[in-house]
């Protein structure tokens, strides 16, 4: 049985020690490093840029996914790909033509995921899911750490999973925000095959123990797909 993929959200790390934090996650056997980028427009704050992606790339062979919570993802895609991203996550709600941006990113040899905010209807993403490599459902409002998981988002995950299976599509389904050992089970049951975890992984000295716990909780409900 395939287990759920775990992506460690570097925004929750000790940012003064990025190299060690990435290595710590590698040791904890996560499946990917997730890097949140904020531009002060799409969300009110600023966070992490291509330099952080470069540092992470230098120290790990894990896939690096870059979550662009920015207004013009098409404008900055190249910089993040050149810095070493394996996947860019772009928002449906940003100021761009998402279909064009997805094609642009993929033409540069990078995977591309489409993200939707908690209030965005998943049906609005359907026309793009033939092309996207992943759908990322935000389960908190983008821009702030420390928010509780919005349980209603799981209904959108169920719909997306049913749509994917009915249309014989192959995009992955990821959930970002407030994922813990308590919410990972329902995420997997709803149809996600990846979760992004920040605080719970980084706040614990023994991240390996947390990753094992998350996987165990996911397996209890039958991870996969
Ligand atoms: C959105 C946040 C989320 C999330 C991450 O702006 O960056 O990705 O809150 O942290 P956790 O996983 O700790 O909720
Ligand atoms: Zn994110």
mmCIF file of C-alpha atoms and ligand atoms in Angstrom:
data_model
loop_
_atom_site.group_PDB
_atom_site.id
_atom_site.type_symbol
_atom_site.label_atom_id
_atom_site.label_comp_id
_atom_site.label_asym_id
_atom_site.label_seq_id
_atom_site.Cartn_x
_atom_site.Cartn_y
_atom_site.Cartn_z
ATOM 1 C CA UNK A 1 0.000 0.000 0.000
ATOM 2 C CA UNK A 2 1.284 3.442 -0.882
ATOM 3 C CA UNK A 3 1.522 5.812 2.022
ATOM 4 C CA UNK A 4 0.695 9.503 1.998
ATOM 5 C CA UNK A 5 3.461 11.825 0.821
ATOM 6 C CA UNK A 6 4.706 14.266 3.462
ATOM 7 C CA UNK A 7 5.998 17.699 2.451
ATOM 8 C CA UNK A 8 7.780 19.673 5.180
ATOM 9 C CA UNK A 9 6.856 23.380 5.180
ATOM 10 C CA UNK A 10 10.134 25.232 5.647
ATOM 11 C CA UNK A 11 8.369 28.401 6.785
ATOM 12 C CA UNK A 12 7.978 26.715 10.178
ATOM 13 C CA UNK A 13 11.712 25.941 10.395
ATOM 14 C CA UNK A 14 14.447 27.810 12.238
ATOM 15 C CA UNK A 15 15.236 30.084 9.294
ATOM 16 C CA UNK A 16 18.614 30.962 10.753
ATOM 17 C CA UNK A 17 19.671 27.361 10.126
ATOM 18 C CA UNK A 18 18.096 26.421 6.824
ATOM 19 C CA UNK A 19 20.737 23.878 5.839
ATOM 20 C CA UNK A 20 20.499 21.976 9.122
ATOM 21 C CA UNK A 21 16.701 22.153 9.095
ATOM 22 C CA UNK A 22 16.493 20.698 5.592
ATOM 23 C CA UNK A 23 18.902 17.912 6.580
ATOM 24 C CA UNK A 24 16.844 17.253 9.693
ATOM 25 C CA UNK A 25 13.750 16.777 7.517
ATOM 26 C CA UNK A 26 15.647 14.487 5.174
ATOM 27 C CA UNK A 27 16.636 12.369 8.172
ATOM 28 C CA UNK A 28 12.994 12.352 9.275
ATOM 29 C CA UNK A 29 12.230 10.800 5.863
ATOM 30 C CA UNK A 30 9.805 13.356 4.552
ATOM 31 C CA UNK A 31 9.090 13.132 0.816
ATOM 32 C CA UNK A 32 9.530 16.770 -0.182
ATOM 33 C CA UNK A 33 10.513 20.232 1.011
ATOM 34 C CA UNK A 34 7.768 22.848 0.645
ATOM 35 C CA UNK A 35 8.831 26.492 0.464
ATOM 36 C CA UNK A 36 6.257 29.270 0.957
ATOM 37 C CA UNK A 37 6.821 32.483 -0.984
ATOM 38 C CA UNK A 38 4.812 35.642 -0.169
ATOM 39 C CA UNK A 39 4.965 38.955 -2.004
ATOM 40 C CA UNK A 40 3.097 41.398 0.253
ATOM 41 C CA UNK A 41 0.344 41.698 -2.403
ATOM 42 C CA UNK A 42 -1.354 38.351 -2.854
ATOM 43 C CA UNK A 43 -0.962 37.996 0.914
ATOM 44 C CA UNK A 44 -0.145 40.800 3.347
ATOM 45 C CA UNK A 45 3.319 39.577 4.385
ATOM 46 C CA UNK A 46 6.628 38.758 2.744
ATOM 47 C CA UNK A 47 8.387 35.439 2.963
ATOM 48 C CA UNK A 48 11.203 33.476 1.395
ATOM 49 C CA UNK A 49 12.692 33.984 -2.052
ATOM 50 C CA UNK A 50 14.808 32.114 -4.620
ATOM 51 C CA UNK A 51 17.896 32.352 -2.370
ATOM 52 C CA UNK A 52 16.242 30.026 0.147
ATOM 53 C CA UNK A 53 15.403 27.580 -2.640
ATOM 54 C CA UNK A 54 19.059 27.669 -3.697
ATOM 55 C CA UNK A 55 20.253 26.892 -0.163
ATOM 56 C CA UNK A 56 17.820 23.993 0.158
ATOM 57 C CA UNK A 57 18.803 22.683 -3.292
ATOM 58 C CA UNK A 58 22.460 22.655 -2.302
ATOM 59 C CA UNK A 59 21.901 20.359 0.643
ATOM 60 C CA UNK A 60 19.187 17.933 -0.447
ATOM 61 C CA UNK A 61 18.105 15.696 -3.298
ATOM 62 C CA UNK A 62 14.533 15.668 -2.017
ATOM 63 C CA UNK A 63 12.003 17.229 -4.394
ATOM 64 C CA UNK A 64 11.546 20.936 -3.650
ATOM 65 C CA UNK A 65 8.102 22.433 -4.217
ATOM 66 C CA UNK A 66 7.743 26.201 -4.173
ATOM 67 C CA UNK A 67 4.366 27.624 -3.179
ATOM 68 C CA UNK A 68 4.015 30.988 -4.896
ATOM 69 C CA UNK A 69 1.538 33.015 -2.845
ATOM 70 C CA UNK A 70 2.276 35.895 -5.190
ATOM 71 C CA UNK A 71 0.240 38.011 -7.564
ATOM 72 C CA UNK A 72 2.350 37.409 -10.714
ATOM 73 C CA UNK A 73 3.656 33.847 -10.689
ATOM 74 C CA UNK A 74 4.397 33.920 -14.426
ATOM 75 C CA UNK A 75 6.847 36.763 -13.901
ATOM 76 C CA UNK A 76 8.955 34.985 -11.273
ATOM 77 C CA UNK A 77 8.643 31.349 -12.377
ATOM 78 C CA UNK A 78 12.031 31.239 -14.100
ATOM 79 C CA UNK A 79 13.919 32.586 -11.055
ATOM 80 C CA UNK A 80 12.527 29.838 -8.824
ATOM 81 C CA UNK A 81 13.103 27.102 -11.393
ATOM 82 C CA UNK A 82 16.691 28.221 -11.906
ATOM 83 C CA UNK A 83 17.126 28.231 -8.124
ATOM 84 C CA UNK A 84 16.296 24.512 -8.137
ATOM 85 C CA UNK A 85 12.541 24.015 -7.732
ATOM 86 C CA UNK A 86 11.122 20.714 -8.955
ATOM 87 C CA UNK A 87 7.559 21.969 -8.780
ATOM 88 C CA UNK A 88 5.956 25.412 -8.672
ATOM 89 C CA UNK A 89 2.567 25.829 -7.033
ATOM 90 C CA UNK A 90 0.587 28.724 -8.517
ATOM 91 C CA UNK A 91 -2.703 30.146 -7.322
ATOM 92 C CA UNK A 92 -5.885 30.165 -9.361
ATOM 93 C CA UNK A 93 -6.745 33.474 -7.668
ATOM 94 C CA UNK A 94 -3.573 35.363 -8.716
ATOM 95 C CA UNK A 95 -3.408 37.932 -11.564
ATOM 96 C CA UNK A 96 -2.421 35.683 -14.433
ATOM 97 C CA UNK A 97 -3.762 33.277 -16.989
ATOM 98 C CA UNK A 98 -3.301 30.051 -15.019
ATOM 99 C CA UNK A 99 -3.469 27.873 -18.113
ATOM 100 C CA UNK A 100 -0.646 29.855 -19.692
ATOM 101 C CA UNK A 101 1.420 29.852 -16.508
ATOM 102 C CA UNK A 102 1.077 26.080 -16.096
ATOM 103 C CA UNK A 103 2.261 25.595 -19.698
ATOM 104 C CA UNK A 104 5.117 28.057 -19.211
ATOM 105 C CA UNK A 105 6.358 26.288 -16.074
ATOM 106 C CA UNK A 106 6.123 22.846 -17.670
ATOM 107 C CA UNK A 107 7.918 24.034 -20.805
ATOM 108 C CA UNK A 108 10.804 25.016 -18.531
ATOM 109 C CA UNK A 109 10.990 21.390 -17.370
ATOM 110 C CA UNK A 110 9.337 21.922 -13.992
ATOM 111 C CA UNK A 111 6.167 20.388 -12.577
ATOM 112 C CA UNK A 112 3.273 22.725 -11.908
ATOM 113 C CA UNK A 113 0.572 22.553 -9.260
ATOM 114 C CA UNK A 114 -2.583 24.626 -9.068
ATOM 115 C CA UNK A 115 -3.537 25.943 -5.619
ATOM 116 C CA UNK A 116 -6.971 27.099 -4.486
ATOM 117 C CA UNK A 117 -7.830 29.117 -1.397
ATOM 118 C CA UNK A 118 -10.359 27.816 1.133
ATOM 119 C CA UNK A 119 -13.161 30.007 -0.257
ATOM 120 C CA UNK A 120 -12.556 29.140 -3.924
ATOM 121 C CA UNK A 121 -14.890 26.603 -5.490
ATOM 122 C CA UNK A 122 -13.033 23.499 -6.630
ATOM 123 C CA UNK A 123 -15.178 23.379 -9.771
ATOM 124 C CA UNK A 124 -13.350 26.501 -10.956
ATOM 125 C CA UNK A 125 -10.148 24.458 -11.081
ATOM 126 C CA UNK A 126 -11.606 21.570 -13.117
ATOM 127 C CA UNK A 127 -10.831 22.987 -16.591
ATOM 128 C CA UNK A 128 -7.144 23.243 -15.625
ATOM 129 C CA UNK A 129 -6.668 19.851 -14.034
ATOM 130 C CA UNK A 130 -6.012 18.046 -17.304
ATOM 131 C CA UNK A 131 -2.767 20.020 -17.468
ATOM 132 C CA UNK A 132 -1.740 20.518 -13.837
ATOM 133 C CA UNK A 133 0.487 17.970 -12.084
ATOM 134 C CA UNK A 134 -1.176 18.588 -8.731
ATOM 135 C CA UNK A 135 -4.132 20.312 -7.096
ATOM 136 C CA UNK A 136 -3.259 21.929 -3.773
ATOM 137 C CA UNK A 137 -6.211 22.735 -1.536
ATOM 138 C CA UNK A 138 -5.416 25.357 1.076
ATOM 139 C CA UNK A 139 -6.966 24.385 4.395
ATOM 140 C CA UNK A 140 -6.093 27.722 6.024
ATOM 141 C CA UNK A 141 -6.188 31.201 4.515
ATOM 142 C CA UNK A 142 -2.812 31.864 2.898
ATOM 143 C CA UNK A 143 -0.471 34.296 4.560
ATOM 144 C CA UNK A 144 -0.344 33.409 8.246
ATOM 145 C CA UNK A 145 1.100 30.596 10.273
ATOM 146 C CA UNK A 146 -0.688 29.144 13.237
ATOM 147 C CA UNK A 147 -4.218 28.845 11.880
ATOM 148 C CA UNK A 148 -6.577 25.969 12.588
ATOM 149 C CA UNK A 149 -7.525 23.500 9.859
ATOM 150 C CA UNK A 150 -10.707 24.432 7.962
ATOM 151 C CA UNK A 151 -12.577 21.154 7.921
ATOM 152 C CA UNK A 152 -15.043 22.217 5.178
ATOM 153 C CA UNK A 153 -12.166 22.060 2.673
ATOM 154 C CA UNK A 154 -12.349 18.262 2.813
ATOM 155 C CA UNK A 155 -15.562 18.299 0.793
ATOM 156 C CA UNK A 156 -13.661 19.985 -2.044
ATOM 157 C CA UNK A 157 -10.978 17.307 -1.796
ATOM 158 C CA UNK A 158 -13.652 14.617 -2.099
ATOM 159 C CA UNK A 159 -15.084 16.326 -5.172
ATOM 160 C CA UNK A 160 -11.638 16.720 -6.748
ATOM 161 C CA UNK A 161 -10.817 13.066 -6.144
ATOM 162 C CA UNK A 162 -14.114 11.949 -7.692
ATOM 163 C CA UNK A 163 -13.537 14.256 -10.672
ATOM 164 C CA UNK A 164 -10.004 12.901 -11.142
ATOM 165 C CA UNK A 165 -11.103 9.281 -11.049
ATOM 166 C CA UNK A 166 -14.099 9.848 -13.328
ATOM 167 C CA UNK A 167 -12.024 11.706 -15.909
ATOM 168 C CA UNK A 168 -9.092 9.256 -15.627
ATOM 169 C CA UNK A 169 -6.724 12.118 -14.805
ATOM 170 C CA UNK A 170 -3.474 11.796 -12.883
ATOM 171 C CA UNK A 171 -2.949 14.949 -10.852
ATOM 172 C CA UNK A 172 -1.903 14.547 -7.225
ATOM 173 C CA UNK A 173 -4.024 16.090 -4.476
ATOM 174 C CA UNK A 174 -2.259 17.940 -1.675
ATOM 175 C CA UNK A 175 -3.576 19.759 1.410
ATOM 176 C CA UNK A 176 -1.729 22.706 2.986
ATOM 177 C CA UNK A 177 -2.382 24.348 6.339
ATOM 178 C CA UNK A 178 -3.086 23.077 9.815
ATOM 179 C CA UNK A 179 -2.240 19.459 9.038
ATOM 180 C CA UNK A 180 -1.361 17.463 12.165
ATOM 181 C CA UNK A 181 -1.652 13.868 13.375
ATOM 182 C CA UNK A 182 -5.300 14.695 14.130
ATOM 183 C CA UNK A 183 -6.215 16.017 10.687
ATOM 184 C CA UNK A 184 -4.049 13.838 8.423
ATOM 185 C CA UNK A 185 -6.458 10.875 8.640
ATOM 186 C CA UNK A 186 -9.478 12.859 7.400
ATOM 187 C CA UNK A 187 -7.284 14.391 4.632
ATOM 188 C CA UNK A 188 -6.397 10.935 3.337
ATOM 189 C CA UNK A 189 -9.955 9.643 3.691
ATOM 190 C CA UNK A 190 -11.172 12.570 1.605
ATOM 191 C CA UNK A 191 -8.743 11.635 -1.182
ATOM 192 C CA UNK A 192 -5.502 13.535 -0.653
ATOM 193 C CA UNK A 193 -2.256 11.714 -1.433
ATOM 194 C CA UNK A 194 -0.030 14.452 -0.046
ATOM 195 C CA UNK A 195 -0.103 16.752 2.968
ATOM 196 C CA UNK A 196 2.069 19.762 3.788
ATOM 197 C CA UNK A 197 3.093 19.936 7.434
ATOM 198 C CA UNK A 198 4.792 22.890 9.093
ATOM 199 C CA UNK A 199 4.682 23.437 12.819
ATOM 200 C CA UNK A 200 4.151 19.872 13.946
ATOM 201 C CA UNK A 201 7.224 18.586 12.100
ATOM 202 C CA UNK A 202 9.597 21.438 12.897
ATOM 203 C CA UNK A 203 8.543 22.190 16.465
ATOM 204 C CA UNK A 204 9.402 18.681 17.588
ATOM 205 C CA UNK A 205 13.065 17.835 18.273
ATOM 206 C CA UNK A 206 12.412 14.345 16.988
ATOM 207 C CA UNK A 207 10.906 15.072 13.570
ATOM 208 C CA UNK A 208 11.349 11.411 12.642
ATOM 209 C CA UNK A 209 8.910 10.433 15.349
ATOM 210 C CA UNK A 210 6.376 12.969 14.042
ATOM 211 C CA UNK A 211 6.715 11.760 10.474
ATOM 212 C CA UNK A 212 6.219 8.147 11.600
ATOM 213 C CA UNK A 213 3.151 9.190 13.599
ATOM 214 C CA UNK A 214 1.682 11.087 10.632
ATOM 215 C CA UNK A 215 2.223 8.096 8.345
ATOM 216 C CA UNK A 216 0.750 5.724 10.911
ATOM 217 C CA UNK A 217 -2.378 7.887 11.191
ATOM 218 C CA UNK A 218 -2.636 8.032 7.414
ATOM 219 C CA UNK A 219 -2.228 4.272 7.100
ATOM 220 C CA UNK A 220 -4.951 3.633 9.679
ATOM 221 C CA UNK A 221 -7.466 5.057 7.237
ATOM 222 C CA UNK A 222 -5.767 3.535 4.181
ATOM 223 C CA UNK A 223 -3.487 5.984 2.487
ATOM 224 C CA UNK A 224 -2.927 5.756 -1.210
ATOM 225 C CA UNK A 225 -3.867 6.738 -4.682
HETATM 226 C C1 LIG B 1 -0.152 29.675 4.712
HETATM 227 C C2 LIG B 1 0.721 28.925 5.681
HETATM 228 C C3 LIG B 1 0.368 27.482 5.648
HETATM 229 C C4 LIG B 1 0.406 26.821 6.978
HETATM 230 C C5 LIG B 1 1.722 26.153 7.319
HETATM 231 O O1 LIG B 1 0.278 30.923 4.531
HETATM 232 O O2 LIG B 1 2.054 29.111 5.363
HETATM 233 O O3 LIG B 1 1.102 26.839 4.679
HETATM 234 O O4 LIG B 1 -0.131 27.562 7.986
HETATM 235 O O5 LIG B 1 1.901 25.780 8.595
HETATM 236 P P1 LIG B 1 1.178 24.604 9.411
HETATM 237 O O6 LIG B 1 1.358 23.344 8.615
HETATM 238 O O7 LIG B 1 1.948 24.599 10.656
HETATM 239 O O8 LIG B 1 -0.248 25.012 9.565
HETATM 240 ZN ZN1 LIG B 2 2.326 26.446 1.378
#
